[in-house]
Amino acid sequence: MSKRKQHAPEFKAKVALEALKGEETAAELASRFGVHPTMIHQWKRALLEGASGVFERGGRKKPEIDEEQVKELHAKIGELAVANFFFGKKAEALGREVRRGMVEPDHPQLSIARSSFYYTPKGETEQNLDLMRQIDEQLPETPFFGVRQMTWHLRNDGHLVNEKRIRRLMRLMGLMPIYQKPNTSRPAKGHKTYPYLLKGLRVDRPNQVWCSDITYLPMRRGFLYLVAIMDWHTRKVLAWRVSNTLEADFCVEALNEAIDKFGQPEIMNTDQGSQFTSLAWTGRLRRTGVRISMDGKGRFLDNIFIERLWRTLKYECVYLHAWETGSEAKAGIRKWMTFYNHQRPHSALGGRPPAVVYWLRKDETQPDQQVRRVA
């Protein structure tokens, strides 16, 4: 049995800092440092959560110590020490068949879960990355393709794939077919969801309703995630962020930028994903007095405008490039977003760009409000 590898704090900090830079995908970092992508996500989250403590000064209260809990922990440590001695020393003297029997489910006295064995992560293969790119290109054309239809489509194109692989890849990419069914979007356990507030509501002015969503960005090696904040009435993209992990932090950063530059909306609408049901996201909105709206389960039309933005972005920008690094991806997205907001004619706006309509309608509806005109 191979021992679980213990990583030094310095090593974890180094990997987490590389993840924060956003230059490489999680798969590339996992391959480079020889760790599992899940560990990279955990270390990055731990670094973000603990970073503020570095700047706190000496007014922190000393944590209270529960003596009973300390006794229980000491007893547990003793049990683990005995078990570790047995598996590390005594078990080595046993025969191969005896040791193998310890991990069989039907062992009468002892059974070790097979999932407790650790392996060296390899990331996604080139074949899987190619399949992910083809799935991402096909889904906007046929958004009703589920796992079965997508599997058939890829088989017709000559790929030897099964439903199990396509289901895993689509889940990894965060892709979901567009059709009405129950439980398509679930919040994290313990997170509160909010009702959908836009049904029957007439949205006729800027900053009345904002919407947000996350999409998958294929890279040459791996993938990144993109979040955007959009004004519902004028379709203007107010802020966006790219990340190599699906934490809530990069979503909150985009939200903070949008509020800082354009003021706050009356309503914010999102899906029920864990990033948007997190306390970091909902708490930021509630503190500024924004009403929170969330799509119904399986209701793709509830946030259709930003879904159309993703389709346009991918066909006009993402699929035309094979970005190597996060910097290249961010530069390409930034260039296209500027073009979309300020130059690209929009059919729903009479052929005018979203930014032009946003500031024109804002001057008409809020003539006394002075807002700094940016991007």
Tab-separated table of N, CA and C in Angstrom, residues 171-292:
chain	number	residue	atom	x	y	z
A	171	ARG	N	-20.624	17.316	-17.189
A	171	ARG	CA	-20.683	17.788	-15.800
A	171	ARG	C	-19.429	18.570	-15.443
A	172	LEU	N	-18.285	18.088	-15.899
A	172	LEU	CA	-17.035	18.786	-15.643
A	172	LEU	C	-17.046	20.181	-16.252
A	173	MET	N	-17.664	20.329	-17.422
A	173	MET	CA	-17.743	21.609	-18.119
A	173	MET	C	-18.863	22.488	-17.585
A	174	GLY	N	-19.744	21.926	-16.754
A	174	GLY	CA	-20.875	22.695	-16.245
A	174	GLY	C	-21.940	22.952	-17.284
A	175	LEU	N	-22.051	22.047	-18.284
A	175	LEU	CA	-23.017	22.227	-19.363
A	175	LEU	C	-24.289	21.445	-19.076
A	176	MET	N	-25.420	22.030	-19.456
A	176	MET	CA	-26.705	21.406	-19.239
A	176	MET	C	-27.584	21.654	-20.455
A	177	PRO	N	-28.235	20.623	-20.992
A	177	PRO	CA	-29.137	20.846	-22.124
A	177	PRO	C	-30.305	21.722	-21.736
A	178	ILE	N	-30.875	22.434	-22.709
A	178	ILE	CA	-31.972	23.361	-22.466
A	178	ILE	C	-33.300	22.660	-22.732
A	179	TYR	N	-33.903	22.207	-21.692
A	179	TYR	CA	-35.271	21.716	-21.755
A	179	TYR	C	-35.793	21.664	-20.328
A	180	GLN	N	-37.101	21.636	-20.176
A	180	GLN	CA	-37.697	21.763	-18.860
A	180	GLN	C	-37.715	20.412	-18.160
A	181	LYS	N	-37.082	20.348	-17.023
A	181	LYS	CA	-37.084	19.143	-16.219
A	181	LYS	C	-36.761	19.531	-14.783
A	182	PRO	N	-37.082	18.689	-13.805
A	182	PRO	CA	-36.847	19.056	-12.414
A	182	PRO	C	-35.386	18.934	-12.017
A	183	ASN	N	-34.999	19.760	-11.019
A	183	ASN	CA	-33.695	19.648	-10.369
A	183	ASN	C	-32.513	19.759	-11.320
A	184	THR	N	-32.541	20.714	-12.229
A	184	THR	CA	-31.393	20.897	-13.118
A	184	THR	C	-30.300	21.739	-12.494
A	185	SER	N	-30.628	22.547	-11.496
A	185	SER	CA	-29.627	23.412	-10.875
A	185	SER	C	-29.833	23.397	-9.369
A	186	ARG	N	-28.861	22.883	-8.652
A	186	ARG	CA	-29.005	22.741	-7.215
A	186	ARG	C	-27.982	23.603	-6.494
A	187	PRO	N	-28.399	24.319	-5.451
A	187	PRO	CA	-27.450	25.092	-4.671
A	187	PRO	C	-26.648	24.166	-3.770
A	188	ALA	N	-25.582	24.700	-3.208
A	188	ALA	CA	-24.822	23.916	-2.250
A	188	ALA	C	-25.671	23.649	-1.018
A	189	LYS	N	-25.377	22.567	-0.342
A	189	LYS	CA	-26.153	22.186	0.825
A	189	LYS	C	-26.100	23.277	1.887
A	190	GLY	N	-27.265	23.668	2.370
A	190	GLY	CA	-27.347	24.704	3.388
A	190	GLY	C	-27.483	26.111	2.855
A	191	HIS	N	-27.336	26.312	1.539
A	191	HIS	CA	-27.487	27.641	0.961
A	191	HIS	C	-28.957	27.942	0.691
A	192	LYS	N	-29.338	29.168	0.948
A	192	LYS	CA	-30.722	29.593	0.725
A	192	LYS	C	-30.938	29.963	-0.738
A	193	THR	N	-32.090	29.585	-1.285
A	193	THR	CA	-32.470	30.010	-2.633
A	193	THR	C	-33.571	31.062	-2.536
A	194	TYR	N	-33.702	31.838	-3.612
A	194	TYR	CA	-34.650	32.952	-3.628
A	194	TYR	C	-35.630	32.783	-4.791
A	195	PRO	N	-36.821	33.360	-4.683
A	195	PRO	CA	-37.823	33.207	-5.753
A	195	PRO	C	-37.467	34.019	-6.995
A	196	TYR	N	-38.079	33.649	-8.109
A	196	TYR	CA	-37.893	34.367	-9.367
A	196	TYR	C	-38.801	35.596	-9.371
A	197	LEU	N	-38.218	36.778	-9.533
A	197	LEU	CA	-38.952	38.037	-9.394
A	197	LEU	C	-39.293	38.704	-10.721
A	198	LEU	N	-38.872	38.137	-11.850
A	198	LEU	CA	-39.024	38.835	-13.124
A	198	LEU	C	-40.281	38.446	-13.894
A	199	LYS	N	-41.029	37.473	-13.420
A	199	LYS	CA	-42.222	37.047	-14.140
A	199	LYS	C	-43.242	38.180	-14.192
A	200	GLY	N	-43.606	38.590	-15.400
A	200	GLY	CA	-44.577	39.665	-15.586
A	200	GLY	C	-44.028	41.055	-15.335
A	201	LEU	N	-42.731	41.165	-15.005
A	201	LEU	CA	-42.136	42.481	-14.718
A	201	LEU	C	-41.704	43.151	-16.015
A	202	ARG	N	-42.058	44.408	-16.193
A	202	ARG	CA	-41.625	45.177	-17.350
A	202	ARG	C	-40.289	45.836	-17.038
A	203	VAL	N	-39.256	45.413	-17.758
A	203	VAL	CA	-37.906	45.958	-17.559
A	203	VAL	C	-37.679	46.994	-18.651
A	204	ASP	N	-37.668	48.286	-18.275
A	204	ASP	CA	-37.637	49.352	-19.274
A	204	ASP	C	-36.582	50.421	-19.010
A	205	ARG	N	-35.613	50.136	-18.140
A	205	ARG	CA	-34.584	51.144	-17.848
A	205	ARG	C	-33.303	50.463	-17.375
A	206	PRO	N	-32.150	51.121	-17.557
A	206	PRO	CA	-30.881	50.558	-17.085
A	206	PRO	C	-30.856	50.446	-15.566
A	207	ASN	N	-30.113	49.489	-15.077
A	207	ASN	CA	-29.923	49.252	-13.644
A	207	ASN	C	-31.205	48.847	-12.920
A	208	GLN	N	-32.251	48.538	-13.679
A	208	GLN	CA	-33.442	48.003	-13.037
A	208	GLN	C	-33.220	46.529	-12.691
A	209	VAL	N	-32.666	45.786	-13.645
A	209	VAL	CA	-32.361	44.368	-13.437
A	209	VAL	C	-30.994	44.065	-14.028
A	210	TRP	N	-30.158	43.394	-13.241
A	210	TRP	CA	-28.916	42.830	-13.735
A	210	TRP	C	-29.043	41.309	-13.724
A	211	CYS	N	-28.213	40.650	-14.528
A	211	CYS	CA	-28.187	39.195	-14.522
A	211	CYS	C	-26.736	38.736	-14.596
A	212	SER	N	-26.494	37.506	-14.171
A	212	SER	CA	-25.134	36.971	-14.160
A	212	SER	C	-25.174	35.473	-14.407
A	213	ASP	N	-24.085	34.962	-14.973
A	213	ASP	CA	-23.970	33.533	-15.234
A	213	ASP	C	-22.501	33.186	-15.434
A	214	ILE	N	-22.196	31.882	-15.413
A	214	ILE	CA	-20.845	31.373	-15.596
A	214	ILE	C	-20.830	30.438	-16.803
A	215	THR	N	-19.774	30.523	-17.604
A	215	THR	CA	-19.632	29.619	-18.742
A	215	THR	C	-18.230	29.028	-18.769
A	216	TYR	N	-18.074	28.019	-19.611
A	216	TYR	CA	-16.820	27.268	-19.752
A	216	TYR	C	-16.035	27.812	-20.942
A	217	LEU	N	-14.725	28.001	-20.756
A	217	LEU	CA	-13.856	28.482	-21.831
A	217	LEU	C	-12.838	27.399	-22.183
A	218	PRO	N	-12.930	26.769	-23.352
A	218	PRO	CA	-11.932	25.761	-23.728
A	218	PRO	C	-10.579	26.404	-24.020
A	219	MET	N	-9.528	25.771	-23.512
A	219	MET	CA	-8.160	26.213	-23.765
A	219	MET	C	-7.440	25.122	-24.544
A	220	ARG	N	-6.230	25.414	-24.981
A	220	ARG	CA	-5.464	24.386	-25.698
A	220	ARG	C	-5.185	23.199	-24.776
A	221	ARG	N	-4.916	23.478	-23.489
A	221	ARG	CA	-4.703	22.415	-22.508
A	221	ARG	C	-5.557	22.733	-21.282
A	222	GLY	N	-6.738	22.118	-21.229
A	222	GLY	CA	-7.621	22.334	-20.088
A	222	GLY	C	-8.709	23.347	-20.395
A	223	PHE	N	-9.173	24.027	-19.350
A	223	PHE	CA	-10.278	24.960	-19.519
A	223	PHE	C	-10.302	25.955	-18.366
A	224	LEU	N	-10.957	27.089	-18.590
A	224	LEU	CA	-11.158	28.128	-17.590
A	224	LEU	C	-12.651	28.419	-17.480
A	225	TYR	N	-13.002	29.294	-16.534
A	225	TYR	CA	-14.390	29.679	-16.333
A	225	TYR	C	-14.511	31.198	-16.429
A	226	LEU	N	-15.610	31.642	-17.005
A	226	LEU	CA	-15.869	33.074	-17.194
A	226	LEU	C	-17.208	33.428	-16.573
A	227	VAL	N	-17.238	34.489	-15.765
A	227	VAL	CA	-18.474	35.022	-15.212
A	227	VAL	C	-18.662	36.441	-15.744
A	228	ALA	N	-19.900	36.817	-16.000
A	228	ALA	CA	-20.194	38.170	-16.496
A	228	ALA	C	-21.406	38.726	-15.771
A	229	ILE	N	-21.405	40.046	-15.601
A	229	ILE	CA	-22.551	40.783	-15.057
A	229	ILE	C	-23.125	41.612	-16.201
A	230	MET	N	-24.411	41.434	-16.510
A	230	MET	CA	-25.032	42.123	-17.641
A	230	MET	C	-26.250	42.928	-17.198
A	231	ASP	N	-26.415	44.094	-17.813
A	231	ASP	CA	-27.640	44.876	-17.615
A	231	ASP	C	-28.739	44.288	-18.495
A	232	TRP	N	-29.847	43.916	-17.896
A	232	TRP	CA	-30.912	43.194	-18.600
A	232	TRP	C	-31.526	44.027	-19.725
A	233	HIS	N	-31.785	45.305	-19.469
A	233	HIS	CA	-32.499	46.147	-20.429
A	233	HIS	C	-31.653	46.475	-21.652
A	234	THR	N	-30.381	46.807	-21.455
A	234	THR	CA	-29.550	47.273	-22.574
A	234	THR	C	-28.560	46.222	-23.059
A	235	ARG	N	-28.452	45.076	-22.392
A	235	ARG	CA	-27.538	43.983	-22.744
A	235	ARG	C	-26.062	44.360	-22.589
A	236	LYS	N	-25.776	45.455	-21.921
A	236	LYS	CA	-24.387	45.871	-21.726
A	236	LYS	C	-23.714	44.986	-20.679
A	237	VAL	N	-22.506	44.508	-20.988
A	237	VAL	CA	-21.718	43.743	-20.022
A	237	VAL	C	-21.014	44.733	-19.104
A	238	LEU	N	-21.355	44.693	-17.823
A	238	LEU	CA	-20.853	45.674	-16.868
A	238	LEU	C	-19.510	45.265	-16.257
A	239	ALA	N	-19.298	43.964	-16.089
A	239	ALA	CA	-18.039	43.470	-15.525
A	239	ALA	C	-17.930	41.980	-15.815
A	240	TRP	N	-16.703	41.473	-15.791
A	240	TRP	CA	-16.466	40.047	-16.020
A	240	TRP	C	-15.166	39.633	-15.358
A	241	ARG	N	-15.031	38.342	-15.110
A	241	ARG	CA	-13.817	37.791	-14.525
A	241	ARG	C	-13.578	36.383	-15.067
A	242	VAL	N	-12.303	35.985	-15.134
A	242	VAL	CA	-11.911	34.636	-15.556
A	242	VAL	C	-11.218	33.954	-14.387
A	243	SER	N	-11.478	32.664	-14.198
A	243	SER	CA	-10.855	31.910	-13.108
A	243	SER	C	-10.590	30.485	-13.567
A	244	ASN	N	-9.602	29.836	-12.923
A	244	ASN	CA	-9.345	28.429	-13.220
A	244	ASN	C	-10.032	27.490	-12.239
A	245	THR	N	-10.761	28.037	-11.266
A	245	THR	CA	-11.556	27.236	-10.345
A	245	THR	C	-12.943	27.856	-10.201
A	246	LEU	N	-13.883	27.050	-9.723
A	246	LEU	CA	-15.275	27.508	-9.627
A	246	LEU	C	-15.628	27.965	-8.218
A	247	GLU	N	-14.798	28.817	-7.641
A	247	GLU	CA	-15.126	29.391	-6.338
A	247	GLU	C	-16.025	30.608	-6.527
A	248	ALA	N	-16.619	31.062	-5.430
A	248	ALA	CA	-17.508	32.219	-5.502
A	248	ALA	C	-16.723	33.533	-5.563
A	249	ASP	N	-15.437	33.497	-5.238
A	249	ASP	CA	-14.675	34.745	-5.098
A	249	ASP	C	-14.606	35.537	-6.388
A	250	PHE	N	-14.359	34.865	-7.522
A	250	PHE	CA	-14.218	35.635	-8.762
A	250	PHE	C	-15.558	36.209	-9.207
A	251	CYS	N	-16.667	35.572	-8.815
A	251	CYS	CA	-17.989	36.133	-9.095
A	251	CYS	C	-18.227	37.395	-8.272
A	252	VAL	N	-17.842	37.350	-7.002
A	252	VAL	CA	-18.017	38.514	-6.126
A	252	VAL	C	-17.132	39.667	-6.585
A	253	GLU	N	-15.927	39.363	-7.082
A	253	GLU	CA	-15.055	40.420	-7.604
A	253	GLU	C	-15.710	41.143	-8.770
A	254	ALA	N	-16.319	40.388	-9.681
A	254	ALA	CA	-17.007	41.010	-10.819
A	254	ALA	C	-18.187	41.846	-10.342
A	255	LEU	N	-18.928	41.340	-9.362
A	255	LEU	CA	-20.066	42.081	-8.815
A	255	LEU	C	-19.609	43.385	-8.174
A	256	ASN	N	-18.532	43.333	-7.397
A	256	ASN	CA	-18.018	44.543	-6.755
A	256	ASN	C	-17.598	45.586	-7.787
A	257	GLU	N	-16.954	45.143	-8.863
A	257	GLU	CA	-16.537	46.076	-9.911
A	257	GLU	C	-17.745	46.728	-10.576
A	258	ALA	N	-18.782	45.933	-10.868
A	258	ALA	CA	-19.970	46.475	-11.526
A	258	ALA	C	-20.664	47.511	-10.644
A	259	ILE	N	-20.804	47.216	-9.358
A	259	ILE	CA	-21.463	48.149	-8.443
A	259	ILE	C	-20.634	49.419	-8.276
A	260	ASP	N	-19.308	49.259	-8.198
A	260	ASP	CA	-18.436	50.414	-8.034
A	260	ASP	C	-18.497	51.349	-9.241
A	261	LYS	N	-18.593	50.776	-10.447
A	261	LYS	CA	-18.575	51.591	-11.660
A	261	LYS	C	-19.950	52.125	-12.050
A	262	PHE	N	-20.997	51.348	-11.819
A	262	PHE	CA	-22.309	51.703	-12.380
A	262	PHE	C	-23.411	51.851	-11.339
A	263	GLY	N	-23.068	51.800	-10.061
A	263	GLY	CA	-24.114	51.854	-9.049
A	263	GLY	C	-24.724	50.483	-8.850
A	264	GLN	N	-25.785	50.425	-8.089
A	264	GLN	CA	-26.388	49.129	-7.786
A	264	GLN	C	-27.716	48.969	-8.519
A	265	PRO	N	-28.071	47.728	-8.879
A	265	PRO	CA	-29.362	47.487	-9.527
A	265	PRO	C	-30.484	47.371	-8.502
A	266	GLU	N	-31.700	47.337	-8.995
A	266	GLU	CA	-32.825	47.073	-8.110
A	266	GLU	C	-32.966	45.575	-7.859
A	267	ILE	N	-32.710	44.772	-8.899
A	267	ILE	CA	-32.844	43.309	-8.820
A	267	ILE	C	-31.635	42.668	-9.487
A	268	MET	N	-31.120	41.602	-8.873
A	268	MET	CA	-30.068	40.788	-9.484
A	268	MET	C	-30.626	39.391	-9.712
A	269	ASN	N	-30.563	38.917	-10.965
A	269	ASN	CA	-31.086	37.596	-11.304
A	269	ASN	C	-29.956	36.657	-11.719
A	270	THR	N	-29.947	35.454	-11.153
A	270	THR	CA	-28.965	34.422	-11.493
A	270	THR	C	-29.668	33.064	-11.477
A	271	ASP	N	-28.890	32.012	-11.770
A	271	ASP	CA	-29.423	30.675	-11.568
A	271	ASP	C	-29.180	30.267	-10.110
A	272	GLN	N	-29.427	29.000	-9.802
A	272	GLN	CA	-29.298	28.536	-8.423
A	272	GLN	C	-27.972	27.818	-8.176
A	273	GLY	N	-26.955	28.151	-8.958
A	273	GLY	CA	-25.641	27.553	-8.753
A	273	GLY	C	-25.052	27.931	-7.406
A	274	SER	N	-24.136	27.107	-6.921
A	274	SER	CA	-23.583	27.303	-5.581
A	274	SER	C	-22.837	28.624	-5.432
A	275	GLN	N	-22.261	29.139	-6.536
A	275	GLN	CA	-21.567	30.431	-6.447
A	275	GLN	C	-22.547	31.553	-6.141
A	276	PHE	N	-23.762	31.462	-6.691
A	276	PHE	CA	-24.741	32.534	-6.537
A	276	PHE	C	-25.659	32.339	-5.331
A	277	THR	N	-25.613	31.175	-4.707
A	277	THR	CA	-26.345	30.991	-3.454
A	277	THR	C	-25.422	31.113	-2.251
A	278	SER	N	-24.120	31.318	-2.500
A	278	SER	CA	-23.159	31.418	-1.401
A	278	SER	C	-23.417	32.677	-0.579
A	279	LEU	N	-22.971	32.648	0.662
A	279	LEU	CA	-23.153	33.804	1.548
A	279	LEU	C	-22.347	35.000	1.068
A	280	ALA	N	-21.197	34.747	0.433
A	280	ALA	CA	-20.381	35.857	-0.069
A	280	ALA	C	-21.135	36.649	-1.126
A	281	TRP	N	-21.833	35.961	-2.032
A	281	TRP	CA	-22.587	36.627	-3.102
A	281	TRP	C	-23.866	37.267	-2.574
A	282	THR	N	-24.695	36.492	-1.909
A	282	THR	CA	-25.986	37.020	-1.437
A	282	THR	C	-25.795	38.082	-0.360
A	283	GLY	N	-24.750	37.901	0.471
A	283	GLY	CA	-24.497	38.903	1.507
A	283	GLY	C	-24.125	40.247	0.918
A	284	ARG	N	-23.317	40.243	-0.153
A	284	ARG	CA	-22.940	41.506	-0.820
A	284	ARG	C	-24.161	42.207	-1.374
A	285	LEU	N	-25.081	41.454	-1.963
A	285	LEU	CA	-26.287	42.052	-2.523
A	285	LEU	C	-27.217	42.584	-1.436
A	286	ARG	N	-27.380	41.821	-0.381
A	286	ARG	CA	-28.304	42.238	0.691
A	286	ARG	C	-27.799	43.473	1.412
A	287	ARG	N	-26.470	43.583	1.574
A	287	ARG	CA	-25.924	44.759	2.255
A	287	ARG	C	-26.165	46.043	1.471
A	288	THR	N	-26.280	45.938	0.155
A	288	THR	CA	-26.523	47.123	-0.667
A	288	THR	C	-28.003	47.308	-1.008
A	289	GLY	N	-28.859	46.465	-0.431
A	289	GLY	CA	-30.295	46.624	-0.632
A	289	GLY	C	-30.809	46.110	-1.963
A	290	VAL	N	-30.080	45.218	-2.625
A	290	VAL	CA	-30.502	44.668	-3.917
A	290	VAL	C	-31.413	43.464	-3.677
A	291	ARG	N	-32.520	43.415	-4.398
A	291	ARG	CA	-33.428	42.275	-4.307
A	291	ARG	C	-32.857	41.114	-5.124
A	292	ILE	N	-32.877	39.934	-4.567
A	292	ILE	CA	-32.260	38.763	-5.185
A	292	ILE	C	-33.324	37.917	-5.866
